[in-house]
PDB file of C-alpha atoms in Angstrom:
ATOM      1  CA  UNK A   1     -22.516 -36.494  69.933  1.00 86.00           C
ATOM      2  CA  UNK A   2     -19.417 -36.062  72.088  1.00 90.00           C
ATOM      3  CA  UNK A   3     -20.164 -32.369  72.624  1.00 94.00           C
ATOM      4  CA  UNK A   4     -23.935 -32.885  72.802  1.00 94.00           C
ATOM      5  CA  UNK A   5     -24.550 -30.525  69.905  1.00 95.00           C
ATOM      6  CA  UNK A   6     -25.552 -30.748  66.286  1.00 96.00           C
ATOM      7  CA  UNK A   7     -22.923 -30.658  63.567  1.00 93.00           C
ATOM      8  CA  UNK A   8     -24.205 -27.212  62.554  1.00 96.00           C
ATOM      9  CA  UNK A   9     -23.770 -25.959  66.139  1.00 97.00           C
ATOM     10  CA  UNK A  10     -20.269 -27.420  66.241  1.00 95.00           C
ATOM     11  CA  UNK A  11     -19.344 -25.641  63.008  1.00 94.00           C
ATOM     12  CA  UNK A  12     -20.578 -22.333  64.450  1.00 96.00           C
ATOM     13  CA  UNK A  13     -18.668 -22.727  67.710  1.00 97.00           C
ATOM     14  CA  UNK A  14     -15.361 -24.199  66.576  1.00 96.00           C
ATOM     15  CA  UNK A  15     -12.296 -22.069  66.010  1.00 97.00           C
ATOM     16  CA  UNK A  16     -12.484 -20.759  62.421  1.00 96.00           C
ATOM     17  CA  UNK A  17      -8.945 -21.829  61.410  1.00 96.00           C
ATOM     18  CA  UNK A  18      -7.648 -24.411  63.871  1.00 95.00           C
ATOM     19  CA  UNK A  19      -8.571 -27.491  61.772  1.00 94.00           C
ATOM     20  CA  UNK A  20      -7.193 -25.958  58.577  1.00 95.00           C
ATOM     21  CA  UNK A  21      -3.959 -25.029  60.365  1.00 97.00           C
ATOM     22  CA  UNK A  22      -3.762 -28.563  61.823  1.00 97.00           C
ATOM     23  CA  UNK A  23      -4.227 -30.035  58.312  1.00 96.00           C
ATOM     24  CA  UNK A  24      -1.473 -27.790  56.954  1.00 96.00           C
ATOM     25  CA  UNK A  25       0.981 -28.738  59.689  1.00 96.00           C
ATOM     26  CA  UNK A  26       0.926 -25.209  61.102  1.00 97.00           C
ATOM     27  CA  UNK A  27      -0.398 -26.507  64.444  1.00 95.00           C
ATOM     28  CA  UNK A  28       0.432 -29.586  66.425  1.00 95.00           C
ATOM     29  CA  UNK A  29      -2.290 -31.772  67.906  1.00 95.00           C
ATOM     30  CA  UNK A  30      -2.011 -30.217  71.359  1.00 95.00           C
ATOM     31  CA  UNK A  31      -2.578 -26.648  70.137  1.00 96.00           C
ATOM     32  CA  UNK A  32      -5.363 -27.790  67.797  1.00 96.00           C
ATOM     33  CA  UNK A  33      -7.210 -29.483  70.646  1.00 96.00           C
ATOM     34  CA  UNK A  34      -6.585 -26.567  73.022  1.00 95.00           C
ATOM     35  CA  UNK A  35      -8.003 -24.098  70.488  1.00 95.00           C
ATOM     36  CA  UNK A  36     -10.739 -26.314  69.086  1.00 96.00           C
ATOM     37  CA  UNK A  37     -13.488 -23.923  70.203  1.00 97.00           C
ATOM     38  CA  UNK A  38     -13.427 -20.242  69.320  1.00 97.00           C
ATOM     39  CA  UNK A  39     -14.287 -19.346  72.915  1.00 96.00           C
ATOM     40  CA  UNK A  40     -11.444 -21.480  74.320  1.00 94.00           C
ATOM     41  CA  UNK A  41     -13.723 -23.643  76.473  1.00 94.00           C
ATOM     42  CA  UNK A  42     -12.222 -26.592  78.276  1.00 94.00           C
ATOM     43  CA  UNK A  43     -13.139 -30.196  77.465  1.00 95.00           C
ATOM     44  CA  UNK A  44     -11.581 -33.633  77.877  1.00 95.00           C
ATOM     45  CA  UNK A  45      -9.302 -33.808  74.854  1.00 94.00           C
ATOM     46  CA  UNK A  46      -8.322 -37.437  75.482  1.00 90.00           C
ATOM     47  CA  UNK A  47     -11.944 -38.523  75.562  1.00 92.00           C
ATOM     48  CA  UNK A  48     -12.577 -36.526  72.383  1.00 92.00           C
ATOM     49  CA  UNK A  49      -9.715 -38.104  70.411  1.00 91.00           C
ATOM     50  CA  UNK A  50     -10.572 -41.679  71.443  1.00 88.00           C
ATOM     51  CA  UNK A  51     -13.942 -41.961  69.615  1.00 86.00           C
ATOM     52  CA  UNK A  52     -12.571 -40.043  66.627  1.00 86.00           C
ATOM     53  CA  UNK A  53      -9.760 -42.592  66.259  1.00 85.00           C
ATOM     54  CA  UNK A  54     -12.143 -45.509  66.796  1.00 87.00           C
ATOM     55  CA  UNK A  55     -14.482 -44.319  64.024  1.00 89.00           C
ATOM     56  CA  UNK A  56     -12.112 -44.937  61.093  1.00 92.00           C
ATOM     57  CA  UNK A  57     -13.206 -47.773  58.816  1.00 94.00           C
ATOM     58  CA  UNK A  58     -13.582 -48.623  55.146  1.00 96.00           C
ATOM     59  CA  UNK A  59     -16.753 -47.571  53.417  1.00 96.00           C
ATOM     60  CA  UNK A  60     -18.790 -50.533  52.100  1.00 97.00           C
ATOM     61  CA  UNK A  61     -17.089 -52.236  49.157  1.00 98.00           C
ATOM     62  CA  UNK A  62     -13.866 -50.208  49.291  1.00 97.00           C
ATOM     63  CA  UNK A  63     -11.607 -52.921  50.734  1.00 97.00           C
ATOM     64  CA  UNK A  64     -12.709 -55.325  47.981  1.00 97.00           C
ATOM     65  CA  UNK A  65     -12.206 -52.656  45.316  1.00 98.00           C
ATOM     66  CA  UNK A  66      -8.724 -51.841  46.613  1.00 97.00           C
ATOM     67  CA  UNK A  67      -7.912 -55.545  46.690  1.00 97.00           C
ATOM     68  CA  UNK A  68      -9.019 -55.912  43.077  1.00 97.00           C
ATOM     69  CA  UNK A  69      -6.885 -52.924  42.071  1.00 97.00           C
ATOM     70  CA  UNK A  70      -3.905 -54.414  43.910  1.00 95.00           C
ATOM     71  CA  UNK A  71      -4.420 -57.720  42.076  1.00 96.00           C
ATOM     72  CA  UNK A  72      -3.897 -55.923  38.736  1.00 96.00           C
ATOM     73  CA  UNK A  73      -0.867 -54.075  40.140  1.00 95.00           C
ATOM     74  CA  UNK A  74      -2.518 -50.653  40.049  1.00 95.00           C
ATOM     75  CA  UNK A  75      -0.180 -48.015  41.445  1.00 94.00           C
ATOM     76  CA  UNK A  76      -2.356 -46.408  44.134  1.00 95.00           C
ATOM     77  CA  UNK A  77      -1.315 -43.306  46.060  1.00 95.00           C
ATOM     78  CA  UNK A  78      -3.152 -41.619  48.895  1.00 95.00           C
ATOM     79  CA  UNK A  79      -3.576 -37.872  48.483  1.00 95.00           C
ATOM     80  CA  UNK A  80      -5.210 -36.538  51.608  1.00 95.00           C
ATOM     81  CA  UNK A  81      -6.071 -33.260  53.278  1.00 95.00           C
ATOM     82  CA  UNK A  82      -5.493 -34.500  56.773  1.00 93.00           C
ATOM     83  CA  UNK A  83      -3.389 -33.821  59.857  1.00 94.00           C
ATOM     84  CA  UNK A  84      -1.166 -36.259  61.717  1.00 91.00           C
ATOM     85  CA  UNK A  85      -4.347 -38.167  62.530  1.00 91.00           C
ATOM     86  CA  UNK A  86      -3.788 -40.171  59.362  1.00 90.00           C
ATOM     87  CA  UNK A  87      -1.740 -42.496  61.586  1.00 91.00           C
ATOM     88  CA  UNK A  88      -4.880 -43.771  63.394  1.00 90.00           C
ATOM     89  CA  UNK A  89      -6.533 -44.137  59.986  1.00 92.00           C
ATOM     90  CA  UNK A  90      -3.679 -46.436  58.973  1.00 94.00           C
ATOM     91  CA  UNK A  91      -3.848 -48.341  62.254  1.00 92.00           C
ATOM     92  CA  UNK A  92      -7.581 -48.959  61.839  1.00 92.00           C
ATOM     93  CA  UNK A  93      -7.616 -49.797  58.124  1.00 94.00           C
ATOM     94  CA  UNK A  94      -4.105 -50.879  57.074  1.00 95.00           C
ATOM     95  CA  UNK A  95      -4.581 -48.794  53.932  1.00 95.00           C
ATOM     96  CA  UNK A  96      -0.878 -49.126  53.168  1.00 95.00           C
ATOM     97  CA  UNK A  97      -1.470 -52.762  52.164  1.00 96.00           C
ATOM     98  CA  UNK A  98      -3.188 -51.300  49.068  1.00 96.00           C
ATOM     99  CA  UNK A  99      -1.718 -47.825  48.607  1.00 95.00           C
ATOM    100  CA  UNK A 100       1.159 -45.551  49.528  1.00 95.00           C
ATOM    101  CA  UNK A 101       0.675 -42.566  51.810  1.00 94.00           C
ATOM    102  CA  UNK A 102       2.249 -40.346  49.162  1.00 94.00           C
ATOM    103  CA  UNK A 103       0.763 -36.981  50.083  1.00 95.00           C
ATOM    104  CA  UNK A 104      -0.760 -35.890  53.379  1.00 94.00           C
ATOM    105  CA  UNK A 105      -1.376 -32.152  53.681  1.00 96.00           C
ATOM    106  CA  UNK A 106       0.119 -31.718  57.151  1.00 94.00           C
ATOM    107  CA  UNK A 107       3.461 -33.066  55.896  1.00 94.00           C
ATOM    108  CA  UNK A 108       3.454 -30.989  52.680  1.00 95.00           C
ATOM    109  CA  UNK A 109       2.042 -27.695  53.984  1.00 96.00           C
ATOM    110  CA  UNK A 110      -0.456 -27.408  51.134  1.00 97.00           C
ATOM    111  CA  UNK A 111      -3.863 -28.938  50.544  1.00 96.00           C
ATOM    112  CA  UNK A 112      -6.473 -29.613  47.894  1.00 97.00           C
ATOM    113  CA  UNK A 113      -7.840 -27.795  45.927  1.00 97.00           C
ATOM    114  CA  UNK A 114      -4.617 -25.753  45.653  1.00 97.00           C
ATOM    115  CA  UNK A 115      -2.968 -26.550  42.310  1.00 97.00           C
ATOM    116  CA  UNK A 116       0.402 -26.857  44.084  1.00 96.00           C
ATOM    117  CA  UNK A 117      -0.963 -29.804  46.079  1.00 96.00           C
ATOM    118  CA  UNK A 118      -1.962 -31.709  42.940  1.00 95.00           C
ATOM    119  CA  UNK A 119       1.325 -31.006  41.217  1.00 94.00           C
ATOM    120  CA  UNK A 120       3.342 -32.026  44.278  1.00 94.00           C
ATOM    121  CA  UNK A 121       1.369 -35.242  44.664  1.00 94.00           C
ATOM    122  CA  UNK A 122       1.873 -36.164  40.991  1.00 92.00           C
ATOM    123  CA  UNK A 123       5.571 -35.408  41.400  1.00 92.00           C
ATOM    124  CA  UNK A 124       5.878 -37.540  44.545  1.00 93.00           C
ATOM    125  CA  UNK A 125       3.929 -40.364  42.913  1.00 93.00           C
ATOM    126  CA  UNK A 126       6.126 -40.163  39.832  1.00 92.00           C
ATOM    127  CA  UNK A 127       3.075 -40.292  37.574  1.00 88.00           C
ATOM    128  CA  UNK A 128       2.879 -36.775  36.233  1.00 86.00           C
ATOM    129  CA  UNK A 129      -0.435 -35.061  35.649  1.00 87.00           C
ATOM    130  CA  UNK A 130      -1.192 -37.024  32.463  1.00 86.00           C
ATOM    131  CA  UNK A 131      -0.635 -40.385  34.138  1.00 84.00           C
ATOM    132  CA  UNK A 132      -2.909 -39.794  37.113  1.00 90.00           C
ATOM    133  CA  UNK A 133      -6.518 -40.651  37.788  1.00 94.00           C
ATOM    134  CA  UNK A 134      -7.703 -38.586  40.732  1.00 96.00           C
ATOM    135  CA  UNK A 135     -10.633 -39.779  42.878  1.00 98.00           C
ATOM    136  CA  UNK A 136     -12.290 -37.540  45.459  1.00 97.00           C
ATOM    137  CA  UNK A 137     -15.672 -36.965  47.045  1.00 97.00           C
ATOM    138  CA  UNK A 138     -15.489 -33.164  46.843  1.00 97.00           C
ATOM    139  CA  UNK A 139     -16.590 -31.429  43.634  1.00 98.00           C
ATOM    140  CA  UNK A 140     -14.230 -28.498  44.222  1.00 98.00           C
ATOM    141  CA  UNK A 141     -11.274 -30.910  44.288  1.00 98.00           C
ATOM    142  CA  UNK A 142     -12.471 -32.682  41.140  1.00 98.00           C
ATOM    143  CA  UNK A 143     -12.833 -29.316  39.381  1.00 98.00           C
ATOM    144  CA  UNK A 144      -9.301 -28.300  40.405  1.00 97.00           C
ATOM    145  CA  UNK A 145      -7.894 -31.610  39.153  1.00 97.00           C
ATOM    146  CA  UNK A 146      -9.664 -31.299  35.809  1.00 96.00           C
ATOM    147  CA  UNK A 147      -8.344 -27.753  35.347  1.00 96.00           C
ATOM    148  CA  UNK A 148      -4.816 -29.144  35.686  1.00 95.00           C
ATOM    149  CA  UNK A 149      -5.457 -31.868  33.114  1.00 94.00           C
ATOM    150  CA  UNK A 150      -5.853 -34.835  35.453  1.00 94.00           C
ATOM    151  CA  UNK A 151      -8.455 -37.464  34.754  1.00 96.00           C
ATOM    152  CA  UNK A 152     -10.812 -37.199  37.736  1.00 97.00           C
ATOM    153  CA  UNK A 153     -13.650 -39.273  39.173  1.00 98.00           C
ATOM    154  CA  UNK A 154     -16.106 -37.969  41.757  1.00 98.00           C
ATOM    155  CA  UNK A 155     -16.548 -40.629  44.427  1.00 98.00           C
ATOM    156  CA  UNK A 156     -20.129 -41.547  45.295  1.00 98.00           C
ATOM    157  CA  UNK A 157     -19.754 -45.156  46.407  1.00 98.00           C
ATOM    158  CA  UNK A 158     -17.635 -48.224  45.687  1.00 98.00           C
ATOM    159  CA  UNK A 159     -19.913 -49.594  42.958  1.00 98.00           C
ATOM    160  CA  UNK A 160     -19.921 -46.300  41.049  1.00 98.00           C
ATOM    161  CA  UNK A 161     -16.132 -45.987  41.385  1.00 98.00           C
ATOM    162  CA  UNK A 162     -15.658 -49.570  40.224  1.00 98.00           C
ATOM    163  CA  UNK A 163     -17.765 -48.810  37.140  1.00 98.00           C
ATOM    164  CA  UNK A 164     -15.695 -45.711  36.354  1.00 98.00           C
ATOM    165  CA  UNK A 165     -12.476 -47.725  36.680  1.00 98.00           C
ATOM    166  CA  UNK A 166     -13.865 -50.467  34.434  1.00 98.00           C
ATOM    167  CA  UNK A 167     -14.757 -47.811  31.851  1.00 97.00           C
ATOM    168  CA  UNK A 168     -11.149 -46.582  31.965  1.00 96.00           C
ATOM    169  CA  UNK A 169      -9.829 -50.116  31.511  1.00 95.00           C
ATOM    170  CA  UNK A 170      -8.216 -50.463  34.931  1.00 94.00           C
ATOM    171  CA  UNK A 171     -10.514 -53.304  35.976  1.00 96.00           C
ATOM    172  CA  UNK A 172     -12.516 -55.901  34.101  1.00 94.00           C
ATOM    173  CA  UNK A 173     -16.285 -55.911  34.399  1.00 87.00           C
TER     174      UNK A 173
END
């Protein structure tokens, strides 16, 4: 909406690597925003960042699910492919009341589905591969986790995730 184009148009016109480099910590925010478009066009970067930051919120049912997991002392770690913009996510959601920001790709220089990202996250969490249940909405990340021996759950919605956690004995029905 901000650029008055469809998502498909945006994907065609954006710089092919700037977001990935931003997520890996290879670019700072200023250079990411400057090089957002492949053709280098100018736009109001401040006005672009404002609605992006304002859009962060919990999906329906997630806050309650996280609260229920916290009530049973589940050890929850956030494992995210994301740039420094995870700070506005925290400001909008207070995710750290439920989970630790253990692994964010821009700080670690590696991202899912790279095996090194999973192994580093398990190391930082202190859980090891066998002691980790990985939840993600991307099939390629689930497949990578399973190949490494992690238990993995594809995220569809809060009710489905709750059911999968009940099945694993983390929550009561």
